[in-house]
Amino acid sequence: MDDHEIVLVGRSSSHFTRTARVFAHDLGVPYIFRAVLDMTAIDPATYGDNPALKVPVLIDQQGPLFGTENICRALAVRAGKRDAVVLRGDAAPRLIANAEELILHAMNSEVTIIMNAGPGAERPLPPKVRRSLENALDFLEANVEAVRAALPPARLVSFCEAALFCLVTHLPFRNIMDVTGYARLQAFCREFERRPGALATPYRFDAA
């Protein structure tokens, strides 16, 4: 691997992976995408040597880098555009911090629901998991316009918006929730989906 080559290990059906890929495209960072075809695998090598057996993973000349937030930060630095990117925690308003927390909570809750529905699930999902997801979506629906207004206006891309788009569009893709009733979030997604990163990374299930 040369100094300019990077690989993103992930899933085209993953909202965490898509968030990182949106960043790469919107920042103009080329990469090679390596799909994980079997999420039941227990060999870390399948996941770019991530011992937690999770995606996404960025691999460059320094080795693997685990996790969406870390990858987005590394991509911003690699692109030389760190000052034009709003990462989690960059913006001071508490409303943004709360939105970022609830977006990530909802993304993780969705993973819990998906895994619980798969083969080998032993116990029913606690009602609190779905309710907390719905409550998070309600908060984001009520506050999405104020959150975006509070973000720095000169931003090229923000983690909050990229992750929110990937979350809201992932819920119907995985048949977790019908989101058509969230009018403000739908309007946001219709705007965001025109960006290069969104256009280049539609959800699909990877096949060998």
JSON list of C-alpha atoms in Angstrom, two decimals:
[
{"chain": "A", "resi": 1, "resn": "MET", "atom": "CA", "xyz": [0.00, 0.00, 0.00]},
{"chain": "A", "resi": 2, "resn": "ASP", "atom": "CA", "xyz": [1.44, 3.38, -1.00]},
{"chain": "A", "resi": 3, "resn": "ASP", "atom": "CA", "xyz": [1.19, 6.57, 1.04]},
{"chain": "A", "resi": 4, "resn": "HIS", "atom": "CA", "xyz": [-1.83, 7.84, -0.90]},
{"chain": "A", "resi": 5, "resn": "GLU", "atom": "CA", "xyz": [-3.94, 4.68, -0.96]},
{"chain": "A", "resi": 6, "resn": "ILE", "atom": "CA", "xyz": [-6.64, 3.99, 1.58]},
{"chain": "A", "resi": 7, "resn": "VAL", "atom": "CA", "xyz": [-9.11, 1.14, 1.95]},
{"chain": "A", "resi": 8, "resn": "LEU", "atom": "CA", "xyz": [-12.49, 1.38, 3.64]},
{"chain": "A", "resi": 9, "resn": "VAL", "atom": "CA", "xyz": [-13.72, -1.92, 5.04]},
{"chain": "A", "resi": 10, "resn": "GLY", "atom": "CA", "xyz": [-17.46, -2.00, 5.59]},
{"chain": "A", "resi": 11, "resn": "ARG", "atom": "CA", "xyz": [-20.91, -2.82, 4.32]},
{"chain": "A", "resi": 12, "resn": "SER", "atom": "CA", "xyz": [-22.93, -1.01, 1.64]},
{"chain": "A", "resi": 13, "resn": "SER", "atom": "CA", "xyz": [-25.97, -1.74, 3.85]},
{"chain": "A", "resi": 14, "resn": "SER", "atom": "CA", "xyz": [-24.44, -0.13, 6.96]},
{"chain": "A", "resi": 15, "resn": "HIS", "atom": "CA", "xyz": [-25.36, 3.38, 8.09]},
{"chain": "A", "resi": 16, "resn": "PHE", "atom": "CA", "xyz": [-22.06, 3.70, 9.96]},
{"chain": "A", "resi": 17, "resn": "THR", "atom": "CA", "xyz": [-20.13, 2.73, 6.83]},
{"chain": "A", "resi": 18, "resn": "ARG", "atom": "CA", "xyz": [-22.19, 5.05, 4.66]},
{"chain": "A", "resi": 19, "resn": "THR", "atom": "CA", "xyz": [-21.48, 8.01, 6.93]},
{"chain": "A", "resi": 20, "resn": "ALA", "atom": "CA", "xyz": [-17.74, 7.49, 6.47]},
{"chain": "A", "resi": 21, "resn": "ARG", "atom": "CA", "xyz": [-18.15, 7.04, 2.70]},
{"chain": "A", "resi": 22, "resn": "VAL", "atom": "CA", "xyz": [-20.21, 10.23, 2.44]},
{"chain": "A", "resi": 23, "resn": "PHE", "atom": "CA", "xyz": [-17.34, 12.07, 4.10]},
{"chain": "A", "resi": 24, "resn": "ALA", "atom": "CA", "xyz": [-14.81, 10.55, 1.69]},
{"chain": "A", "resi": 25, "resn": "HIS", "atom": "CA", "xyz": [-16.80, 11.53, -1.39]},
{"chain": "A", "resi": 26, "resn": "ASP", "atom": "CA", "xyz": [-17.75, 15.02, -0.20]},
{"chain": "A", "resi": 27, "resn": "LEU", "atom": "CA", "xyz": [-14.12, 15.71, 0.76]},
{"chain": "A", "resi": 28, "resn": "GLY", "atom": "CA", "xyz": [-12.76, 14.31, -2.49]},
{"chain": "A", "resi": 29, "resn": "VAL", "atom": "CA", "xyz": [-10.71, 11.54, -0.88]},
{"chain": "A", "resi": 30, "resn": "PRO", "atom": "CA", "xyz": [-10.39, 8.48, -3.16]},
{"chain": "A", "resi": 31, "resn": "TYR", "atom": "CA", "xyz": [-10.55, 5.07, -1.55]},
{"chain": "A", "resi": 32, "resn": "ILE", "atom": "CA", "xyz": [-10.90, 1.38, -2.28]},
{"chain": "A", "resi": 33, "resn": "PHE", "atom": "CA", "xyz": [-14.03, -0.17, -0.81]},
{"chain": "A", "resi": 34, "resn": "ARG", "atom": "CA", "xyz": [-13.72, -3.66, 0.64]},
{"chain": "A", "resi": 35, "resn": "ALA", "atom": "CA", "xyz": [-17.08, -5.18, 1.51]},
{"chain": "A", "resi": 36, "resn": "VAL", "atom": "CA", "xyz": [-17.53, -7.53, 4.45]},
{"chain": "A", "resi": 37, "resn": "LEU", "atom": "CA", "xyz": [-19.77, -10.22, 3.01]},
{"chain": "A", "resi": 38, "resn": "ASP", "atom": "CA", "xyz": [-20.33, -12.31, 6.14]},
{"chain": "A", "resi": 39, "resn": "MET", "atom": "CA", "xyz": [-21.15, -10.42, 9.34]},
{"chain": "A", "resi": 40, "resn": "THR", "atom": "CA", "xyz": [-21.29, -13.70, 11.26]},
{"chain": "A", "resi": 41, "resn": "ALA", "atom": "CA", "xyz": [-17.54, -14.19, 10.77]},
{"chain": "A", "resi": 42, "resn": "ILE", "atom": "CA", "xyz": [-15.50, -14.17, 13.98]},
{"chain": "A", "resi": 43, "resn": "ASP", "atom": "CA", "xyz": [-12.05, -13.62, 12.47]},
{"chain": "A", "resi": 44, "resn": "PRO", "atom": "CA", "xyz": [-10.87, -10.02, 13.03]},
{"chain": "A", "resi": 45, "resn": "ALA", "atom": "CA", "xyz": [-9.09, -10.14, 9.66]},
{"chain": "A", "resi": 46, "resn": "THR", "atom": "CA", "xyz": [-12.52, -10.11, 8.01]},
{"chain": "A", "resi": 47, "resn": "TYR", "atom": "CA", "xyz": [-13.13, -6.71, 9.60]},
{"chain": "A", "resi": 48, "resn": "GLY", "atom": "CA", "xyz": [-9.83, -5.05, 8.75]},
{"chain": "A", "resi": 49, "resn": "ASP", "atom": "CA", "xyz": [-8.26, -6.47, 11.93]},
{"chain": "A", "resi": 50, "resn": "ASN", "atom": "CA", "xyz": [-10.81, -4.80, 14.19]},
{"chain": "A", "resi": 51, "resn": "PRO", "atom": "CA", "xyz": [-10.92, -7.01, 17.31]},
{"chain": "A", "resi": 52, "resn": "ALA", "atom": "CA", "xyz": [-14.47, -5.82, 18.04]},
{"chain": "A", "resi": 53, "resn": "LEU", "atom": "CA", "xyz": [-15.62, -7.43, 14.75]},
{"chain": "A", "resi": 54, "resn": "LYS", "atom": "CA", "xyz": [-17.24, -4.20, 13.61]},
{"chain": "A", "resi": 55, "resn": "VAL", "atom": "CA", "xyz": [-17.23, -1.92, 10.58]},
{"chain": "A", "resi": 56, "resn": "PRO", "atom": "CA", "xyz": [-16.21, 0.50, 9.22]},
{"chain": "A", "resi": 57, "resn": "VAL", "atom": "CA", "xyz": [-12.42, 0.37, 9.32]},
{"chain": "A", "resi": 58, "resn": "LEU", "atom": "CA", "xyz": [-10.04, 2.61, 7.41]},
{"chain": "A", "resi": 59, "resn": "ILE", "atom": "CA", "xyz": [-6.72, 1.08, 6.40]},
{"chain": "A", "resi": 60, "resn": "ASP", "atom": "CA", "xyz": [-3.79, 3.19, 5.23]},
{"chain": "A", "resi": 61, "resn": "GLN", "atom": "CA", "xyz": [-0.02, 3.16, 5.52]},
{"chain": "A", "resi": 62, "resn": "GLN", "atom": "CA", "xyz": [-0.33, 3.58, 9.30]},
{"chain": "A", "resi": 63, "resn": "GLY", "atom": "CA", "xyz": [-2.53, 0.51, 9.66]},
{"chain": "A", "resi": 64, "resn": "PRO", "atom": "CA", "xyz": [-6.20, 0.14, 10.62]},
{"chain": "A", "resi": 65, "resn": "LEU", "atom": "CA", "xyz": [-8.34, 2.89, 12.13]},
{"chain": "A", "resi": 66, "resn": "PHE", "atom": "CA", "xyz": [-11.55, 1.77, 13.83]},
{"chain": "A", "resi": 67, "resn": "GLY", "atom": "CA", "xyz": [-14.89, 3.56, 13.97]},
{"chain": "A", "resi": 68, "resn": "THR", "atom": "CA", "xyz": [-16.90, 6.06, 11.98]},
{"chain": "A", "resi": 69, "resn": "GLU", "atom": "CA", "xyz": [-16.01, 9.16, 13.98]},
{"chain": "A", "resi": 70, "resn": "ASN", "atom": "CA", "xyz": [-12.28, 8.41, 13.89]},
{"chain": "A", "resi": 71, "resn": "ILE", "atom": "CA", "xyz": [-12.47, 7.74, 10.16]},
{"chain": "A", "resi": 72, "resn": "CYS", "atom": "CA", "xyz": [-14.34, 10.97, 9.41]},
{"chain": "A", "resi": 73, "resn": "ARG", "atom": "CA", "xyz": [-11.72, 12.92, 11.35]},
{"chain": "A", "resi": 74, "resn": "ALA", "atom": "CA", "xyz": [-8.87, 11.20, 9.51]},
{"chain": "A", "resi": 75, "resn": "LEU", "atom": "CA", "xyz": [-10.51, 11.88, 6.14]},
{"chain": "A", "resi": 76, "resn": "ALA", "atom": "CA", "xyz": [-10.91, 15.57, 6.94]},
{"chain": "A", "resi": 77, "resn": "VAL", "atom": "CA", "xyz": [-7.22, 15.80, 7.83]},
{"chain": "A", "resi": 78, "resn": "ARG", "atom": "CA", "xyz": [-6.15, 13.79, 4.78]},
{"chain": "A", "resi": 79, "resn": "ALA", "atom": "CA", "xyz": [-8.19, 16.08, 2.54]},
{"chain": "A", "resi": 80, "resn": "GLY", "atom": "CA", "xyz": [-6.55, 19.16, 4.06]},
{"chain": "A", "resi": 81, "resn": "LYS", "atom": "CA", "xyz": [-10.03, 20.51, 4.85]},
{"chain": "A", "resi": 82, "resn": "ARG", "atom": "CA", "xyz": [-10.27, 20.03, 8.60]},
{"chain": "A", "resi": 83, "resn": "ASP", "atom": "CA", "xyz": [-11.27, 23.67, 9.16]},
{"chain": "A", "resi": 84, "resn": "ALA", "atom": "CA", "xyz": [-14.24, 23.28, 6.80]},
{"chain": "A", "resi": 85, "resn": "VAL", "atom": "CA", "xyz": [-15.56, 20.13, 8.49]},
{"chain": "A", "resi": 86, "resn": "VAL", "atom": "CA", "xyz": [-17.75, 20.03, 11.61]},
{"chain": "A", "resi": 87, "resn": "LEU", "atom": "CA", "xyz": [-17.06, 16.85, 13.53]},
{"chain": "A", "resi": 88, "resn": "ARG", "atom": "CA", "xyz": [-18.86, 15.66, 16.64]},
{"chain": "A", "resi": 89, "resn": "GLY", "atom": "CA", "xyz": [-18.09, 18.02, 19.50]},
{"chain": "A", "resi": 90, "resn": "ASP", "atom": "CA", "xyz": [-16.80, 20.85, 17.31]},
{"chain": "A", "resi": 91, "resn": "ALA", "atom": "CA", "xyz": [-19.90, 23.01, 17.63]},
{"chain": "A", "resi": 92, "resn": "ALA", "atom": "CA", "xyz": [-20.63, 24.57, 21.01]},
{"chain": "A", "resi": 93, "resn": "PRO", "atom": "CA", "xyz": [-24.46, 24.77, 21.10]},
{"chain": "A", "resi": 94, "resn": "ARG", "atom": "CA", "xyz": [-25.95, 22.14, 23.40]},
{"chain": "A", "resi": 95, "resn": "LEU", "atom": "CA", "xyz": [-28.73, 21.49, 20.91]},
{"chain": "A", "resi": 96, "resn": "ILE", "atom": "CA", "xyz": [-26.16, 20.19, 18.42]},
{"chain": "A", "resi": 97, "resn": "ALA", "atom": "CA", "xyz": [-24.46, 18.06, 21.08]},
{"chain": "A", "resi": 98, "resn": "ASN", "atom": "CA", "xyz": [-27.79, 16.52, 22.03]},
{"chain": "A", "resi": 99, "resn": "ALA", "atom": "CA", "xyz": [-28.66, 15.87, 18.40]},
{"chain": "A", "resi": 100, "resn": "GLU", "atom": "CA", "xyz": [-25.31, 14.18, 17.78]},
{"chain": "A", "resi": 101, "resn": "GLU", "atom": "CA", "xyz": [-25.79, 11.99, 20.84]},
{"chain": "A", "resi": 102, "resn": "LEU", "atom": "CA", "xyz": [-29.31, 10.98, 19.85]},
{"chain": "A", "resi": 103, "resn": "ILE", "atom": "CA", "xyz": [-28.31, 10.26, 16.24]},
{"chain": "A", "resi": 104, "resn": "LEU", "atom": "CA", "xyz": [-25.62, 7.86, 17.41]},
{"chain": "A", "resi": 105, "resn": "HIS", "atom": "CA", "xyz": [-27.96, 6.36, 20.00]},
{"chain": "A", "resi": 106, "resn": "ALA", "atom": "CA", "xyz": [-30.58, 5.75, 17.32]},
{"chain": "A", "resi": 107, "resn": "MET", "atom": "CA", "xyz": [-28.00, 4.20, 14.99]},
{"chain": "A", "resi": 108, "resn": "ASN", "atom": "CA", "xyz": [-26.85, 1.83, 17.72]},
{"chain": "A", "resi": 109, "resn": "SER", "atom": "CA", "xyz": [-30.44, 1.03, 18.71]},
{"chain": "A", "resi": 110, "resn": "GLU", "atom": "CA", "xyz": [-31.18, 0.11, 15.13]},
{"chain": "A", "resi": 111, "resn": "VAL", "atom": "CA", "xyz": [-28.22, -2.29, 15.09]},
{"chain": "A", "resi": 112, "resn": "THR", "atom": "CA", "xyz": [-29.58, -3.88, 18.28]},
{"chain": "A", "resi": 113, "resn": "ILE", "atom": "CA", "xyz": [-32.98, -4.37, 16.67]},
{"chain": "A", "resi": 114, "resn": "ILE", "atom": "CA", "xyz": [-31.46, -5.85, 13.50]},
{"chain": "A", "resi": 115, "resn": "MET", "atom": "CA", "xyz": [-29.23, -8.24, 15.42]},
{"chain": "A", "resi": 116, "resn": "ASN", "atom": "CA", "xyz": [-32.08, -9.30, 17.69]},
{"chain": "A", "resi": 117, "resn": "ALA", "atom": "CA", "xyz": [-34.18, -10.21, 14.66]},
{"chain": "A", "resi": 118, "resn": "GLY", "atom": "CA", "xyz": [-31.45, -12.40, 13.16]},
{"chain": "A", "resi": 119, "resn": "PRO", "atom": "CA", "xyz": [-30.79, -16.12, 13.59]},
{"chain": "A", "resi": 120, "resn": "GLY", "atom": "CA", "xyz": [-29.90, -17.13, 17.13]},
{"chain": "A", "resi": 121, "resn": "ALA", "atom": "CA", "xyz": [-31.83, -14.38, 18.92]},
{"chain": "A", "resi": 122, "resn": "GLU", "atom": "CA", "xyz": [-32.82, -15.89, 22.24]},
{"chain": "A", "resi": 123, "resn": "ARG", "atom": "CA", "xyz": [-34.93, -13.27, 23.99]},
{"chain": "A", "resi": 124, "resn": "PRO", "atom": "CA", "xyz": [-37.53, -10.74, 22.84]},
{"chain": "A", "resi": 125, "resn": "LEU", "atom": "CA", "xyz": [-36.32, -7.18, 22.45]},
{"chain": "A", "resi": 126, "resn": "PRO", "atom": "CA", "xyz": [-37.10, -5.01, 25.50]},
{"chain": "A", "resi": 127, "resn": "PRO", "atom": "CA", "xyz": [-39.82, -2.45, 24.58]},
{"chain": "A", "resi": 128, "resn": "LYS", "atom": "CA", "xyz": [-37.55, 0.33, 25.81]},
{"chain": "A", "resi": 129, "resn": "VAL", "atom": "CA", "xyz": [-35.17, -0.15, 22.86]},
{"chain": "A", "resi": 130, "resn": "ARG", "atom": "CA", "xyz": [-37.76, 0.68, 20.20]},
{"chain": "A", "resi": 131, "resn": "ARG", "atom": "CA", "xyz": [-39.38, 3.40, 22.30]},
{"chain": "A", "resi": 132, "resn": "SER", "atom": "CA", "xyz": [-36.03, 5.12, 22.84]},
{"chain": "A", "resi": 133, "resn": "LEU", "atom": "CA", "xyz": [-35.42, 4.98, 19.07]},
{"chain": "A", "resi": 134, "resn": "GLU", "atom": "CA", "xyz": [-38.81, 6.53, 18.39]},
{"chain": "A", "resi": 135, "resn": "ASN", "atom": "CA", "xyz": [-38.22, 9.21, 21.03]},
{"chain": "A", "resi": 136, "resn": "ALA", "atom": "CA", "xyz": [-34.86, 10.07, 19.47]},
{"chain": "A", "resi": 137, "resn": "LEU", "atom": "CA", "xyz": [-36.50, 10.42, 16.04]},
{"chain": "A", "resi": 138, "resn": "ASP", "atom": "CA", "xyz": [-39.19, 12.65, 17.54]},
{"chain": "A", "resi": 139, "resn": "PHE", "atom": "CA", "xyz": [-36.53, 14.94, 19.02]},
{"chain": "A", "resi": 140, "resn": "LEU", "atom": "CA", "xyz": [-34.62, 15.10, 15.74]},
{"chain": "A", "resi": 141, "resn": "GLU", "atom": "CA", "xyz": [-37.83, 15.80, 13.80]},
{"chain": "A", "resi": 142, "resn": "ALA", "atom": "CA", "xyz": [-38.68, 18.68, 16.14]},
{"chain": "A", "resi": 143, "resn": "ASN", "atom": "CA", "xyz": [-35.19, 20.17, 16.10]},
{"chain": "A", "resi": 144, "resn": "VAL", "atom": "CA", "xyz": [-33.55, 19.39, 12.76]},
{"chain": "A", "resi": 145, "resn": "GLU", "atom": "CA", "xyz": [-34.03, 22.89, 11.37]},
{"chain": "A", "resi": 146, "resn": "ALA", "atom": "CA", "xyz": [-32.70, 24.58, 14.52]},
{"chain": "A", "resi": 147, "resn": "VAL", "atom": "CA", "xyz": [-29.74, 22.20, 14.65]},
{"chain": "A", "resi": 148, "resn": "ARG", "atom": "CA", "xyz": [-28.78, 22.95, 11.06]},
{"chain": "A", "resi": 149, "resn": "ALA", "atom": "CA", "xyz": [-29.18, 26.70, 11.63]},
{"chain": "A", "resi": 150, "resn": "ALA", "atom": "CA", "xyz": [-26.81, 26.48, 14.61]},
{"chain": "A", "resi": 151, "resn": "LEU", "atom": "CA", "xyz": [-24.06, 24.72, 12.64]},
{"chain": "A", "resi": 152, "resn": "PRO", "atom": "CA", "xyz": [-21.24, 26.91, 11.22]},
{"chain": "A", "resi": 153, "resn": "PRO", "atom": "CA", "xyz": [-22.56, 28.29, 7.91]},
{"chain": "A", "resi": 154, "resn": "ALA", "atom": "CA", "xyz": [-19.30, 27.84, 5.99]},
{"chain": "A", "resi": 155, "resn": "ARG", "atom": "CA", "xyz": [-19.13, 24.08, 6.62]},
{"chain": "A", "resi": 156, "resn": "LEU", "atom": "CA", "xyz": [-18.32, 21.73, 3.76]},
{"chain": "A", "resi": 157, "resn": "VAL", "atom": "CA", "xyz": [-19.77, 18.73, 5.57]},
{"chain": "A", "resi": 158, "resn": "SER", "atom": "CA", "xyz": [-20.79, 17.96, 9.14]},
{"chain": "A", "resi": 159, "resn": "PHE", "atom": "CA", "xyz": [-20.84, 14.67, 11.00]},
{"chain": "A", "resi": 160, "resn": "CYS", "atom": "CA", "xyz": [-24.24, 15.54, 12.44]},
{"chain": "A", "resi": 161, "resn": "GLU", "atom": "CA", "xyz": [-25.91, 16.00, 9.05]},
{"chain": "A", "resi": 162, "resn": "ALA", "atom": "CA", "xyz": [-24.17, 13.09, 7.32]},
{"chain": "A", "resi": 163, "resn": "ALA", "atom": "CA", "xyz": [-24.99, 10.66, 10.12]},
{"chain": "A", "resi": 164, "resn": "LEU", "atom": "CA", "xyz": [-28.57, 11.94, 10.38]},
{"chain": "A", "resi": 165, "resn": "PHE", "atom": "CA", "xyz": [-29.15, 11.40, 6.66]},
{"chain": "A", "resi": 166, "resn": "CYS", "atom": "CA", "xyz": [-27.67, 7.92, 6.84]},
{"chain": "A", "resi": 167, "resn": "LEU", "atom": "CA", "xyz": [-29.83, 7.06, 9.86]},
{"chain": "A", "resi": 168, "resn": "VAL", "atom": "CA", "xyz": [-33.15, 8.32, 8.50]},
{"chain": "A", "resi": 169, "resn": "THR", "atom": "CA", "xyz": [-32.69, 6.65, 5.11]},
{"chain": "A", "resi": 170, "resn": "HIS", "atom": "CA", "xyz": [-31.51, 3.41, 6.73]},
{"chain": "A", "resi": 171, "resn": "LEU", "atom": "CA", "xyz": [-34.61, 2.89, 8.86]},
{"chain": "A", "resi": 172, "resn": "PRO", "atom": "CA", "xyz": [-36.93, 2.12, 5.93]},
{"chain": "A", "resi": 173, "resn": "PHE", "atom": "CA", "xyz": [-34.18, 0.32, 4.02]},
{"chain": "A", "resi": 174, "resn": "ARG", "atom": "CA", "xyz": [-33.95, -2.22, 6.85]},
{"chain": "A", "resi": 175, "resn": "ASN", "atom": "CA", "xyz": [-37.71, -2.17, 7.49]},
{"chain": "A", "resi": 176, "resn": "ILE", "atom": "CA", "xyz": [-37.21, -0.89, 11.04]},
{"chain": "A", "resi": 177, "resn": "MET", "atom": "CA", "xyz": [-39.52, 2.13, 10.92]},
{"chain": "A", "resi": 178, "resn": "ASP", "atom": "CA", "xyz": [-41.76, 3.99, 8.52]},
{"chain": "A", "resi": 179, "resn": "VAL", "atom": "CA", "xyz": [-40.32, 7.51, 8.48]},
{"chain": "A", "resi": 180, "resn": "THR", "atom": "CA", "xyz": [-42.69, 9.09, 5.95]},
{"chain": "A", "resi": 181, "resn": "GLY", "atom": "CA", "xyz": [-44.50, 10.90, 8.75]},
{"chain": "A", "resi": 182, "resn": "TYR", "atom": "CA", "xyz": [-41.40, 12.85, 9.76]},
{"chain": "A", "resi": 183, "resn": "ALA", "atom": "CA", "xyz": [-41.92, 15.78, 7.42]},
{"chain": "A", "resi": 184, "resn": "ARG", "atom": "CA", "xyz": [-38.94, 17.89, 8.51]},
{"chain": "A", "resi": 185, "resn": "LEU", "atom": "CA", "xyz": [-36.53, 14.96, 8.40]},
{"chain": "A", "resi": 186, "resn": "GLN", "atom": "CA", "xyz": [-37.88, 13.97, 4.99]},
{"chain": "A", "resi": 187, "resn": "ALA", "atom": "CA", "xyz": [-37.29, 17.50, 3.69]},
{"chain": "A", "resi": 188, "resn": "PHE", "atom": "CA", "xyz": [-33.75, 17.42, 5.04]},
{"chain": "A", "resi": 189, "resn": "CYS", "atom": "CA", "xyz": [-33.08, 14.07, 3.37]},
{"chain": "A", "resi": 190, "resn": "ARG", "atom": "CA", "xyz": [-34.42, 15.27, 0.02]},
{"chain": "A", "resi": 191, "resn": "GLU", "atom": "CA", "xyz": [-31.94, 18.13, 0.16]},
{"chain": "A", "resi": 192, "resn": "PHE", "atom": "CA", "xyz": [-28.99, 16.10, 1.43]},
{"chain": "A", "resi": 193, "resn": "GLU", "atom": "CA", "xyz": [-29.49, 13.23, -1.04]},
{"chain": "A", "resi": 194, "resn": "ARG", "atom": "CA", "xyz": [-28.33, 15.52, -3.87]},
{"chain": "A", "resi": 195, "resn": "ARG", "atom": "CA", "xyz": [-24.82, 15.70, -2.44]},
{"chain": "A", "resi": 196, "resn": "PRO", "atom": "CA", "xyz": [-22.04, 13.72, -4.18]},
{"chain": "A", "resi": 197, "resn": "GLY", "atom": "CA", "xyz": [-21.48, 11.49, -1.16]},
{"chain": "A", "resi": 198, "resn": "ALA", "atom": "CA", "xyz": [-25.14, 10.54, -0.90]},
{"chain": "A", "resi": 199, "resn": "LEU", "atom": "CA", "xyz": [-25.51, 9.91, -4.62]},
{"chain": "A", "resi": 200, "resn": "ALA", "atom": "CA", "xyz": [-22.42, 7.68, -4.67]},
{"chain": "A", "resi": 201, "resn": "THR", "atom": "CA", "xyz": [-23.37, 5.48, -1.72]},
{"chain": "A", "resi": 202, "resn": "PRO", "atom": "CA", "xyz": [-26.92, 4.10, -2.08]},
{"chain": "A", "resi": 203, "resn": "TYR", "atom": "CA", "xyz": [-27.83, 1.36, 0.36]},
{"chain": "A", "resi": 204, "resn": "ARG", "atom": "CA", "xyz": [-27.65, -2.15, -1.02]},
{"chain": "A", "resi": 205, "resn": "PHE", "atom": "CA", "xyz": [-26.74, -5.61, 0.19]},
{"chain": "A", "resi": 206, "resn": "ASP", "atom": "CA", "xyz": [-23.24, -6.63, -0.88]},
{"chain": "A", "resi": 207, "resn": "ALA", "atom": "CA", "xyz": [-22.89, -9.88, -2.76]},
{"chain": "A", "resi": 208, "resn": "ALA", "atom": "CA", "xyz": [-19.81, -11.91, -3.65]}
]
